[in-house]
Short mmCIF file of C-alpha atoms in Angstrom, two decimals:
data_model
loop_
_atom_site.label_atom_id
_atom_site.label_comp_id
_atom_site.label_asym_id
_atom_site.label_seq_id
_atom_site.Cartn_x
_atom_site.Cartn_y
_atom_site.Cartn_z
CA UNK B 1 -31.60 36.81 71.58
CA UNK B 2 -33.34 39.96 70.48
CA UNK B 3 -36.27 40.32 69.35
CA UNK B 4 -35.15 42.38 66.18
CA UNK B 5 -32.74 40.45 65.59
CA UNK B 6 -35.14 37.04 65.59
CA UNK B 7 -37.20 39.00 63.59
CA UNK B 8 -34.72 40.10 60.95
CA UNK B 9 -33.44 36.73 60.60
CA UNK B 10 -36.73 35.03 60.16
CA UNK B 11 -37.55 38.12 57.46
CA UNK B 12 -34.12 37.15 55.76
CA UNK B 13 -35.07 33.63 55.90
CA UNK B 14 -38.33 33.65 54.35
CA UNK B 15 -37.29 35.96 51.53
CA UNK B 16 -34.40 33.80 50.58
CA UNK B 17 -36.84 30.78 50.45
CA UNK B 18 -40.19 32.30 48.92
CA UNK B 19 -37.70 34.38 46.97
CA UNK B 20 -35.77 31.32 45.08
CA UNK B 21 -39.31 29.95 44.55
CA UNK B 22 -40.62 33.44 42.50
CA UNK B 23 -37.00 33.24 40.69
CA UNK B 24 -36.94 30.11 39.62
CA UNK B 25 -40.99 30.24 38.31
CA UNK B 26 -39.98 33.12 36.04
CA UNK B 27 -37.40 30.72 34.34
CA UNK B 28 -38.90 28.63 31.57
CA UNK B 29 -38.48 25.13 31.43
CA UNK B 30 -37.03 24.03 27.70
CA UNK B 31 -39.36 20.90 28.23
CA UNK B 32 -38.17 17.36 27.91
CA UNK B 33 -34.59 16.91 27.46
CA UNK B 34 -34.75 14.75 24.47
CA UNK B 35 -36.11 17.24 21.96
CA UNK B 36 -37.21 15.09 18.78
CA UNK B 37 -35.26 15.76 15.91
CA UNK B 38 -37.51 15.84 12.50
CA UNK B 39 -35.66 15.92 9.46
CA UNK B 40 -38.09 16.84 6.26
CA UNK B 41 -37.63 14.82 2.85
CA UNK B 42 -36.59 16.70 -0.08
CA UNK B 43 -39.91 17.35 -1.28
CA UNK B 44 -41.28 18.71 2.16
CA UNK B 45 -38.30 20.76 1.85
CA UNK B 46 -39.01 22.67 -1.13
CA UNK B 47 -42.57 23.00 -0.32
CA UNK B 48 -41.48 24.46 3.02
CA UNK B 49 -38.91 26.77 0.96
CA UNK B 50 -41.28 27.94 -1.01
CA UNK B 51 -43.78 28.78 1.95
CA UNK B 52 -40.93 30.76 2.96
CA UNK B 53 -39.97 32.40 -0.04
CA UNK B 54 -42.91 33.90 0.25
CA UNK B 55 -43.82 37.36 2.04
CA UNK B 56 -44.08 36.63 5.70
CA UNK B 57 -47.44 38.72 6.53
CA UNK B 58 -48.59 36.60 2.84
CA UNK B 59 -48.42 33.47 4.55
CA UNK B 60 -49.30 34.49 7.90
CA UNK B 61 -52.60 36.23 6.56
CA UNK B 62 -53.30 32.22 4.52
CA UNK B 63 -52.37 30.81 7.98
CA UNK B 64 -55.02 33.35 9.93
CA UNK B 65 -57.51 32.30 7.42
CA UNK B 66 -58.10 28.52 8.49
CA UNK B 67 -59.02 30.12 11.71
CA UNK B 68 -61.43 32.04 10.58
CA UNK B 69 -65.16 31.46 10.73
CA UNK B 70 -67.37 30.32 13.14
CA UNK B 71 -66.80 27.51 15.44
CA UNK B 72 -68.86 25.05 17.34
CA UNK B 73 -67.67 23.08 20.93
CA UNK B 74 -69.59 20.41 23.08
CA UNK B 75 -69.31 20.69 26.73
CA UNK B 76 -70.65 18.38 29.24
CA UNK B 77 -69.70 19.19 32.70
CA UNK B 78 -71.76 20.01 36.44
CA UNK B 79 -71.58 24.39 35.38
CA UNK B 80 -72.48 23.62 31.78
CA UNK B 81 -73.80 20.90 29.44
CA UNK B 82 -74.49 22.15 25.78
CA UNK B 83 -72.67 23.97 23.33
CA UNK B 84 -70.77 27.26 22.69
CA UNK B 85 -70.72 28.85 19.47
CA UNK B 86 -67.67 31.42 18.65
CA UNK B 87 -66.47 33.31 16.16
CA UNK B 88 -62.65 33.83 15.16
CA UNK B 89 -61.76 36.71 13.79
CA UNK B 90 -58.67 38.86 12.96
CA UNK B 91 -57.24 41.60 15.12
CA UNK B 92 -54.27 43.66 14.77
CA UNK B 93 -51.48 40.59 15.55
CA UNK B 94 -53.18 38.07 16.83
CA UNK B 95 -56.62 35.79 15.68
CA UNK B 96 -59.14 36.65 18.33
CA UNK B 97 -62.47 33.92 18.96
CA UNK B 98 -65.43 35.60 20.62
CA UNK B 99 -68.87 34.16 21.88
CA UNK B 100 -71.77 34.02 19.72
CA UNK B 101 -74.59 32.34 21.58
CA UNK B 102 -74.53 29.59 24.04
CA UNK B 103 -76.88 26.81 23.44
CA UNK B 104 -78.24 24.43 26.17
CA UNK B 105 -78.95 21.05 26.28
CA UNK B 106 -82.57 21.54 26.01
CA UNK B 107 -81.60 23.92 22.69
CA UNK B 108 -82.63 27.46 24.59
CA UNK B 109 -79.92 29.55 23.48
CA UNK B 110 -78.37 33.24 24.43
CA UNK B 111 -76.78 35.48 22.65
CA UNK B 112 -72.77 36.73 24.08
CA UNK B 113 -70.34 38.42 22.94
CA UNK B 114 -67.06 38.09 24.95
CA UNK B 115 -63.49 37.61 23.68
CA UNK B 116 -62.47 33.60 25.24
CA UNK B 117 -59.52 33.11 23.31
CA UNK B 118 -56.27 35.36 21.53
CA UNK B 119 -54.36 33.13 19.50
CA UNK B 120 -51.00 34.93 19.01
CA UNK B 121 -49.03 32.36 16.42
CA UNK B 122 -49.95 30.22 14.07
CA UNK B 123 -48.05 27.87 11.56
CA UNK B 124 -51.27 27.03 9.67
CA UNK B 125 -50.80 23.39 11.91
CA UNK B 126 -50.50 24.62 15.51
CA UNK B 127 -50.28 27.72 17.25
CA UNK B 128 -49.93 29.14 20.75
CA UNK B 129 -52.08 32.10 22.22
CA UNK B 130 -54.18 32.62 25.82
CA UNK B 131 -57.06 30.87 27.04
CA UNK B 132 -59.70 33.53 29.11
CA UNK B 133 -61.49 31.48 31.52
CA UNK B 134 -63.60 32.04 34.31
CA UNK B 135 -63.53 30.19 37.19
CA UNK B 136 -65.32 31.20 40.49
CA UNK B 137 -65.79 34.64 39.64
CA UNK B 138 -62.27 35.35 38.55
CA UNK B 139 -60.72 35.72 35.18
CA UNK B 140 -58.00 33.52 34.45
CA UNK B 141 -55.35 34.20 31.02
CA UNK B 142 -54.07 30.36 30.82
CA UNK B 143 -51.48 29.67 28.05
CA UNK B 144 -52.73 27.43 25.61
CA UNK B 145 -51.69 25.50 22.61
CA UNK B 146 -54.13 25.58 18.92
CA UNK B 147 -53.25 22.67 17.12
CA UNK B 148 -54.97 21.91 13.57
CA UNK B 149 -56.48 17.98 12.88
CA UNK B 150 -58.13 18.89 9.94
CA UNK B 151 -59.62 21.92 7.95
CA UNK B 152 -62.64 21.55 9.83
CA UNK B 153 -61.70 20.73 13.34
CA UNK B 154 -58.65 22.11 15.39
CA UNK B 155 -57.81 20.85 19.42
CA UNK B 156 -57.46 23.41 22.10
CA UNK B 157 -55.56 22.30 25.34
CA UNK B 158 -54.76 23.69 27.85
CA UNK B 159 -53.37 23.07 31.38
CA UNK B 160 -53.17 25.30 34.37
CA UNK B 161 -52.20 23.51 37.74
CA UNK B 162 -54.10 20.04 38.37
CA UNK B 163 -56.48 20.88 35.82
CA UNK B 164 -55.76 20.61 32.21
CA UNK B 165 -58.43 19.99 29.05
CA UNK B 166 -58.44 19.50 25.78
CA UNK B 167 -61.38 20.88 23.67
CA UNK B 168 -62.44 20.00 20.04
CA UNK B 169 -63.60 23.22 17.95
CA UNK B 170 -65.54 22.46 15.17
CA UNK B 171 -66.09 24.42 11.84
CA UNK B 172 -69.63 25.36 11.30
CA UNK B 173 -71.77 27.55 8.32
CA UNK B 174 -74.63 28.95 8.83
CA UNK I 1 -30.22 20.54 36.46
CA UNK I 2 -32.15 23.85 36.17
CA UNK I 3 -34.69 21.90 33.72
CA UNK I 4 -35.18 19.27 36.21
CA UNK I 5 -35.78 21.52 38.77
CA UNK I 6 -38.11 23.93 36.90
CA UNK I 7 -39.84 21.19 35.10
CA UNK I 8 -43.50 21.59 35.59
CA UNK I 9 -44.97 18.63 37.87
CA UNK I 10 -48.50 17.22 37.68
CA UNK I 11 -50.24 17.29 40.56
CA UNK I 12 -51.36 14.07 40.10
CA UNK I 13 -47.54 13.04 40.93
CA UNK I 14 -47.21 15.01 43.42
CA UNK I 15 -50.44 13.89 45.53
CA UNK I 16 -48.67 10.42 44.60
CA UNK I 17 -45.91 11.23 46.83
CA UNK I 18 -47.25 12.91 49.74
CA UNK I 19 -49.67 10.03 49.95
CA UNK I 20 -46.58 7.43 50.07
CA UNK I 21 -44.59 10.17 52.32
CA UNK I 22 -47.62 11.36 54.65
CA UNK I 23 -50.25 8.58 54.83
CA UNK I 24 -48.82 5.66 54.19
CA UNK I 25 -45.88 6.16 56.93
CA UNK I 26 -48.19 5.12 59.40
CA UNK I 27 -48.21 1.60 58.10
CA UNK I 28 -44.86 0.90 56.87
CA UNK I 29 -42.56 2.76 59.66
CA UNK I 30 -45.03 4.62 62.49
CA UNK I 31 -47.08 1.02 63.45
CA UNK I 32 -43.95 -1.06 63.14
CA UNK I 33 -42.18 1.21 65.11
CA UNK I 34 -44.74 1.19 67.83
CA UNK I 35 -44.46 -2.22 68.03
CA UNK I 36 -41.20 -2.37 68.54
CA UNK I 37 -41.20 -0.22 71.23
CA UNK I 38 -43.79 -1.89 73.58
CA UNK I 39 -41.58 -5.24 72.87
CA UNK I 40 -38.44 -2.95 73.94
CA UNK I 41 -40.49 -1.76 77.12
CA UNK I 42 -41.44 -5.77 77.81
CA UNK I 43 -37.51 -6.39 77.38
CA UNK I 44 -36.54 -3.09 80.20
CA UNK I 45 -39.65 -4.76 82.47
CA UNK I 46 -41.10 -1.38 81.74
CA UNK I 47 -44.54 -2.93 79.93
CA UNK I 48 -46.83 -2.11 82.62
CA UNK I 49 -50.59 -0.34 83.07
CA UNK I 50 -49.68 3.12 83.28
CA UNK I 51 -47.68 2.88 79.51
CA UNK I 52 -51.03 0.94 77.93
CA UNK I 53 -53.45 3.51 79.43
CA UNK I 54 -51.32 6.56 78.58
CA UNK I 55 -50.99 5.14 74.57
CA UNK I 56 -55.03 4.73 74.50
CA UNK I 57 -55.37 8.14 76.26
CA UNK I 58 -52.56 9.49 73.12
CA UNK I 59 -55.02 7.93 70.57
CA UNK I 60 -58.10 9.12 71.80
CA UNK I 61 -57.02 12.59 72.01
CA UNK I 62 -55.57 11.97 68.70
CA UNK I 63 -59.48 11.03 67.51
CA UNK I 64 -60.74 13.71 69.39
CA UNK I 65 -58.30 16.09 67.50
CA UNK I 66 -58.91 14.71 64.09
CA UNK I 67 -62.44 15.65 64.31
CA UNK I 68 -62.11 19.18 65.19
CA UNK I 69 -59.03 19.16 62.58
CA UNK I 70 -61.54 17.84 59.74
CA UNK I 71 -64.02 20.33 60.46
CA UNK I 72 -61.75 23.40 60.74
CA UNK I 73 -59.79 21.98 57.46
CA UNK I 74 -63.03 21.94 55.35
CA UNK I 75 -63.92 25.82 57.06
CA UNK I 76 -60.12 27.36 56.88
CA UNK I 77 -59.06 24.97 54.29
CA UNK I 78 -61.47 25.29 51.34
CA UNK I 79 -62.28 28.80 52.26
CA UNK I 80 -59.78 30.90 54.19
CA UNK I 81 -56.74 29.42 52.32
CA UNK I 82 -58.49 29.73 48.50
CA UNK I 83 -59.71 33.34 49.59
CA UNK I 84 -56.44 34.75 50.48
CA UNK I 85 -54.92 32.83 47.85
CA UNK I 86 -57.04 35.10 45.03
CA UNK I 87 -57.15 37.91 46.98
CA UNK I 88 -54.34 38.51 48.83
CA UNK I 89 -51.30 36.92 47.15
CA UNK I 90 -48.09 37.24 45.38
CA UNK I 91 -48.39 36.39 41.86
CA UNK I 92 -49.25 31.97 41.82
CA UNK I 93 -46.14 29.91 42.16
CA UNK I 94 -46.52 27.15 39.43
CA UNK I 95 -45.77 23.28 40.36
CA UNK I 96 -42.28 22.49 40.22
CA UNK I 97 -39.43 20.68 42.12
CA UNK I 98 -38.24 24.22 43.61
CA UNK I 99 -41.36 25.56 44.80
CA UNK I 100 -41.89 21.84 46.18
CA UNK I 101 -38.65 22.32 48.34
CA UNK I 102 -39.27 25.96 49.68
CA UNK I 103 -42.77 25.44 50.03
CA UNK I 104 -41.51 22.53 52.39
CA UNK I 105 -38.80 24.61 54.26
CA UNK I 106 -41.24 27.53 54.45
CA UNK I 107 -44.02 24.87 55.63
CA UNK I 108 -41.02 23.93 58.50
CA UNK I 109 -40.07 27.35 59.09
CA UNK I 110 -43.78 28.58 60.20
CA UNK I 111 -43.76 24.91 62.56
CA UNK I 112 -41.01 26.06 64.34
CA UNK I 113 -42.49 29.92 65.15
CA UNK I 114 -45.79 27.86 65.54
CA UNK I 115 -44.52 25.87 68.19
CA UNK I 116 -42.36 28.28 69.55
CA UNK I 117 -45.54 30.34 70.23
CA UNK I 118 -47.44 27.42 71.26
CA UNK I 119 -44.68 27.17 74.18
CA UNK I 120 -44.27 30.47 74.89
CA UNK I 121 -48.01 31.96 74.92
CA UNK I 122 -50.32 30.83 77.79
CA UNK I 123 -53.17 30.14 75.43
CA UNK I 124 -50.92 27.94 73.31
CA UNK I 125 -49.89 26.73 75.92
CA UNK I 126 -52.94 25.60 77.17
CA UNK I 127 -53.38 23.46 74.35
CA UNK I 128 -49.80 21.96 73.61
CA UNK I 129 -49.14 20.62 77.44
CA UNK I 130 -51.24 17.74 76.42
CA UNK I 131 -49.13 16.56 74.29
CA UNK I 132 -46.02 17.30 76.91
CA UNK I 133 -47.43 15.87 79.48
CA UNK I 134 -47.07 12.46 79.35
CA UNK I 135 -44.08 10.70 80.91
CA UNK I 136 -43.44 8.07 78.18
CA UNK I 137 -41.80 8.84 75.29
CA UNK I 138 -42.88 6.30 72.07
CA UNK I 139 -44.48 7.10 68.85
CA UNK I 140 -47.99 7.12 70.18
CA UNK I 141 -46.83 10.56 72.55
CA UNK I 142 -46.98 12.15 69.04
CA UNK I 143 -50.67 11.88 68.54
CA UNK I 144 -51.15 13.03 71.88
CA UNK I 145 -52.86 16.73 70.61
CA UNK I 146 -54.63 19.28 72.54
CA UNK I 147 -57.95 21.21 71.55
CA UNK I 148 -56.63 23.88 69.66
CA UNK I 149 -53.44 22.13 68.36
CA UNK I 150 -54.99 22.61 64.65
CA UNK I 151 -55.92 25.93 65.07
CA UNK I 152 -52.46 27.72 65.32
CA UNK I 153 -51.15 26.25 62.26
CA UNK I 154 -53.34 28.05 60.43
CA UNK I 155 -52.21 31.86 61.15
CA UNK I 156 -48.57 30.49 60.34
CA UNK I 157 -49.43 28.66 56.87
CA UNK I 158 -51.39 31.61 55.90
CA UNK I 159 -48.22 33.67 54.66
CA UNK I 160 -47.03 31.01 53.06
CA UNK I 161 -50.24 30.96 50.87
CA UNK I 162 -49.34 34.75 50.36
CA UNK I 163 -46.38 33.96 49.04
CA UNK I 164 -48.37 32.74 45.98
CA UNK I 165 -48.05 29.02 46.89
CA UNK I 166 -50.75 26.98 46.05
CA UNK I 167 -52.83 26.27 49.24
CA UNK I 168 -52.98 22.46 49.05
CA UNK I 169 -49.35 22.62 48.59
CA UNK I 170 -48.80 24.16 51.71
CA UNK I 171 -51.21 22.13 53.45
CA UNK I 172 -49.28 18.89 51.84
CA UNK I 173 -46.19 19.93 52.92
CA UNK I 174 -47.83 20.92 56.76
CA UNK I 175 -48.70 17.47 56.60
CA UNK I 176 -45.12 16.32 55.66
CA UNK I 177 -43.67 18.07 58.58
CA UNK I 178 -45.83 16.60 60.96
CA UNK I 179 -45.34 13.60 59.93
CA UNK I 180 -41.63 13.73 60.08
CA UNK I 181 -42.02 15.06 63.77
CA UNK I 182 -44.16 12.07 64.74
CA UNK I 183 -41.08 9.90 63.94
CA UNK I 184 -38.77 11.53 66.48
CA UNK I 185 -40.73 10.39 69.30
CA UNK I 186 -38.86 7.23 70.14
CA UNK I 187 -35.92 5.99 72.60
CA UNK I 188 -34.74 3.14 70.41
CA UNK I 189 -32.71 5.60 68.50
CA UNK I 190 -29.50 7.01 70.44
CA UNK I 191 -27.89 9.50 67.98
CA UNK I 192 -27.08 9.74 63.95
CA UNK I 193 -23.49 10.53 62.63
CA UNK I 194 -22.69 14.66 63.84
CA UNK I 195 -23.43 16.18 60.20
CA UNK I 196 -27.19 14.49 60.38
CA UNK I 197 -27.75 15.93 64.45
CA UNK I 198 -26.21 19.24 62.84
CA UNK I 199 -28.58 19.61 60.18
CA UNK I 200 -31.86 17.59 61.46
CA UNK I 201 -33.85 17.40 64.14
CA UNK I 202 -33.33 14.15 65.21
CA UNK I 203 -34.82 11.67 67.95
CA UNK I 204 -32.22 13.05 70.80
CA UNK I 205 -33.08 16.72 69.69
CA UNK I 206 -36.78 15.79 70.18
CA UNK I 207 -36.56 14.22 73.66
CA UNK I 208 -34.90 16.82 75.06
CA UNK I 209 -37.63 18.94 73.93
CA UNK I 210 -40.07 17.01 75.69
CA UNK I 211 -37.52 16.84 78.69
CA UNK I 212 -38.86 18.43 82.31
CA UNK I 213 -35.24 19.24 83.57
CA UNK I 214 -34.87 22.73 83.46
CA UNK I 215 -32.23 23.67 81.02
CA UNK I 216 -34.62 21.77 78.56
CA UNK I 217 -37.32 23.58 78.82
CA UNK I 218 -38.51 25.90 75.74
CA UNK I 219 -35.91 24.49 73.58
CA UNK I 220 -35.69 22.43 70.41
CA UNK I 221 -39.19 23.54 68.43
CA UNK I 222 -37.81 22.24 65.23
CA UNK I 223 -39.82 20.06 62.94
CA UNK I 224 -37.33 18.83 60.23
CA UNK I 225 -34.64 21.05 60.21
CA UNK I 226 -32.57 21.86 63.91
CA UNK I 227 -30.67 24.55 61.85
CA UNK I 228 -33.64 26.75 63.06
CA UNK I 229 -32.98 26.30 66.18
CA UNK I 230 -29.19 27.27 66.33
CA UNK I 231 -30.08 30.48 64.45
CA UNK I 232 -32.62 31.38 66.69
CA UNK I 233 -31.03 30.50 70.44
CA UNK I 234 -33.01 27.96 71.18
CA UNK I 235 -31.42 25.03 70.82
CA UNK I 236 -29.79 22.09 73.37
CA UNK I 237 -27.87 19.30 72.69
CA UNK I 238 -28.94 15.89 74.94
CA UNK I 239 -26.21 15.74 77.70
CA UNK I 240 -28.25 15.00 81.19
CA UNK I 241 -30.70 11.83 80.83
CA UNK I 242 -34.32 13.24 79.80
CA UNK I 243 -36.88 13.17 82.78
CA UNK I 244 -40.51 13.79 80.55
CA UNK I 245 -43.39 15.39 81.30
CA UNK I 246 -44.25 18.94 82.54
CA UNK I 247 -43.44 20.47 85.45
CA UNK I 248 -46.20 20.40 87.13
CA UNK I 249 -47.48 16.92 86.65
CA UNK I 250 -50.80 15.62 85.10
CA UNK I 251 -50.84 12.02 87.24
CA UNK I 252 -54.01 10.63 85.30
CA UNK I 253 -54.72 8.64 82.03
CA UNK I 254 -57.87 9.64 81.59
CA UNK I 255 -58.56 10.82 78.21
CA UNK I 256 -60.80 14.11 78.68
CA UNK I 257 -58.11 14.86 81.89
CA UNK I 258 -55.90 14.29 79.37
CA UNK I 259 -57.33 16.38 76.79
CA UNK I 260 -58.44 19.34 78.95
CA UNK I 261 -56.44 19.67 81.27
CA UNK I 262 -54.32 22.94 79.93
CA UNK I 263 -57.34 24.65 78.96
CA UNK I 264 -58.83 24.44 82.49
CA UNK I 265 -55.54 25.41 84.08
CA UNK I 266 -55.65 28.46 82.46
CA UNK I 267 -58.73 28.94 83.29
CA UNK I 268 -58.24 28.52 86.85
CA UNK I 269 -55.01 30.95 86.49
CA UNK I 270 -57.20 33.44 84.68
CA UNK I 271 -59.78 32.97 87.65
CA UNK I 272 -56.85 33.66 90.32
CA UNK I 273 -55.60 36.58 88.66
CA UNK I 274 -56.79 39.66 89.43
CA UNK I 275 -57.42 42.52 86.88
CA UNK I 276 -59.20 42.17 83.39
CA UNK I 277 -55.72 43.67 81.71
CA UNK I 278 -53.78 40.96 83.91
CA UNK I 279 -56.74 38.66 82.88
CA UNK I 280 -55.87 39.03 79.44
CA UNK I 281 -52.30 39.21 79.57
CA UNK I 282 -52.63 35.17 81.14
CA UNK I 283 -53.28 34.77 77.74
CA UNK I 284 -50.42 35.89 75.62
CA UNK I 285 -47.75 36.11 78.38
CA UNK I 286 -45.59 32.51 79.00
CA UNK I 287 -47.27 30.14 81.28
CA UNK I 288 -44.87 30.47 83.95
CA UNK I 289 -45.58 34.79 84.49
CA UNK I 290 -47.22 36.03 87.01
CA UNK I 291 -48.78 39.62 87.83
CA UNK I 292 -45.90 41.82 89.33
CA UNK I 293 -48.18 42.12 92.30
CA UNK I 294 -48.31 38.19 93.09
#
């Protein structure tokens, strides 16, 4: 056989295969197949009609609000033990969270300012937005999820590969 | 369907599997099949000296192997692969049952062009007649490696991790096809159904890859999949009974002969030759050329 033509076919043959892989990764999955179903009592429904009677960019600015402030989180790993302090603020669309001041276990602390976290929805429980991590010298924009425990604490989790984490944010004033 | 297949795995699971696929197929079908085999050789009065000493030579090139494998994998693995994967790839594939199965095919595509060189280079070459050049053919042939068998992998799995799939992935799946190969080294199996020897490599496929008559020579590379083979002219079906080995024989079961062997051929060839171009060319030419002036 040819050499051009071994080489075409092993050319065709790898960009069917890595191709179907790229197509198929730019497909979502819907998730799990059994998608809960919740249905709201009556007076959960009328609150909820009411939230939406009202003006959409009304009740997304209330929602923005419970994100904004300053925020404490705990971390405890080999790069890092200590504590980050952020700050969430609004942007144009989105709520964006930057570093204040990291603070180390022995309480020496440094100032930073550097945008960690976009949140781009947010139902006033749970939200979706991207996750700016480092990691080796490289930036990484991970998908993450927001979701809201109470007015003072919301969960952040995230999962990228084999590595997924969940991290606790905590409302602080000062 | 399509959610099944796009459904994001952990890795968790899939480490899970390639541990029951990869490492723990030496203990539930590899061993047991061994053993089988050596009571088949007592049954053909073939159990004698020469097939003990050539399995312990196969296992101590195997060790021998394993070590320079462990200390290339934590040089090309951690570092080469992980580089190229930031720095030189298609945007990351994510984890799901699709880029499991291409990364697989891809991972037996680049064996076959591996091995294909390995036969067809004199430097590969030089490596790979160890493991042809025993005249048995059992399960313990397939750990028979040569110096540099773990070294030529590498330049073929490096596309793949191009590709954007996730290097341990691709080393996973490397793994997988290996250990698939390893299986086809036996005589106890004749031939599967026609749709299975159509599709697969198979046991007959394999032995007449390791067969010393001539038409069998430089045929048959596959690892899982013999479809490679038909598309690229270079496959044989198992008519004449096998005769293993090489052609020019290796007559000892001593395990540094054993191991060496290829790589001091070559150099003695590369010593005969005359020339540093023709010198070279002993290299990357097949093992049987010869300068035009010889």
């Amino acid at each position: 056989m040819k050499n051009s033509k071994l080489l075409f076919i092993s050319i065709l043959i790898i960009a069917v295969l890595a191709g179907t892989a790229h197509l198929f990764a730019g497909i979502e999955s819907t998730g799990d197949t059994e998608t809960p179903v919740f249905v709201p009592s009556p007076a959960i429904q009328e609150e909820e009609e009411q939230v939406q009677r009202q003006p959409e960019t009304q009740q997304q600015k209330t929602n923005w609000e419970l994100l904004e402030g300053k925020w404490e989180v705990m971390y405890k790993s080999d790069d890092f033990t200590g504590s980050i302090v952020y700050r969430i603020s609004k942007d144009k669309n989105s709520m964006n969270a930057y570093t204040v001041k990291y603070i180390d276990e022995n309480g020496d602390s440094l100032n930073s300012e550097k945008l960690v976290l976009i949140v781009k929805s947010f139902s006033g429980k749970s939200g979706k937005g991207t996750y700016k991590l480092e990691y080796e010298g490289k930036a990484y924009d991970i998908p993450c999820k927001v979701k809201m425990t109470d007015p003072n604490h919301f969960e952040l989790s995230y999962s990228y590969y084999d590595y997924s984490d969940k991290e606790t944010w905590t409302r602080i004033t000062e | 369907m399509i959610d099944f297949l796009i459904k994001k795995i952990d890795w968790i699971d899939v480490e899970y599997w390639f541990y029951l696929l990869n490492d723990l197929s030496f203990v539930y079908i590899i061993l047991p099949f061994f053993v089988v085999e050596l009571i088949r050789y007592g049954f053909i009065k073939k159990l004698n000296k020469d097939v003990i000493f050539d399995s312990i030579a196969n296992v101590i090139t195997f060790g021998a192997f394993v070590i320079i494998e462990y200390i290339l994998g934590i040089l090309a693995i951690t570092k080469v692969y992980f580089w190229m994967h930031y720095n030189f790839s298609l945007p990351h594939l994510p984890l799901n049952m699709v880029t499991i199965i291409c990364c697989v095919l891809l991972a037996d595509f680049a064996y076959y062009w591996d091995h294909r060189m390995m036969h067809r280079i004199g430097l590969g070459w030089a490596t790979h007649t160890v493991h042809h050049s025993s005249e048995h053919f059992n399960m313990s042939v397939a750990y028979r490696f040569g110096p540099m068998d773990a070294i030529f992998p590498i330049l073929f799995s490096l596309p793949i991790v191009m590709l954007g799939f996730d290097p341990i992935l691709v080393l996973l799946s490397e793994v997988f096809v290996q250990v698939f190969q390893t299986l086809l080294h036996t005589e106890i199996i004749g031939k599967f159904p026609k749709p299975i020897e159509y599709i697969f490599n198979t046991p007959s496929h394999h032995r007449v890859h390791h067969g010393s008559n001539r038409q069998y020579w430089d045929k048959n590379y596959a690892g899982i999949l013999i479809i490679w083979d038909r598309m690229l002219g270079t496959f044989e079906p198992e008519v004449e009974k096998v005769k293993y080995g090489i052609s020019e024989p290796l007559k000892s079961n001593n395990p540094i002969k054993v191991f060496l062997h290829g790589i001091s051929r070559l150099f003695r060839k590369i010593k005969s030759v005359k020339g540093i171009k023709n010198k070279m060319l002993v290299l990357v030419k097949p093992p049987d050329w010869e300068p035009k002036e010889y």
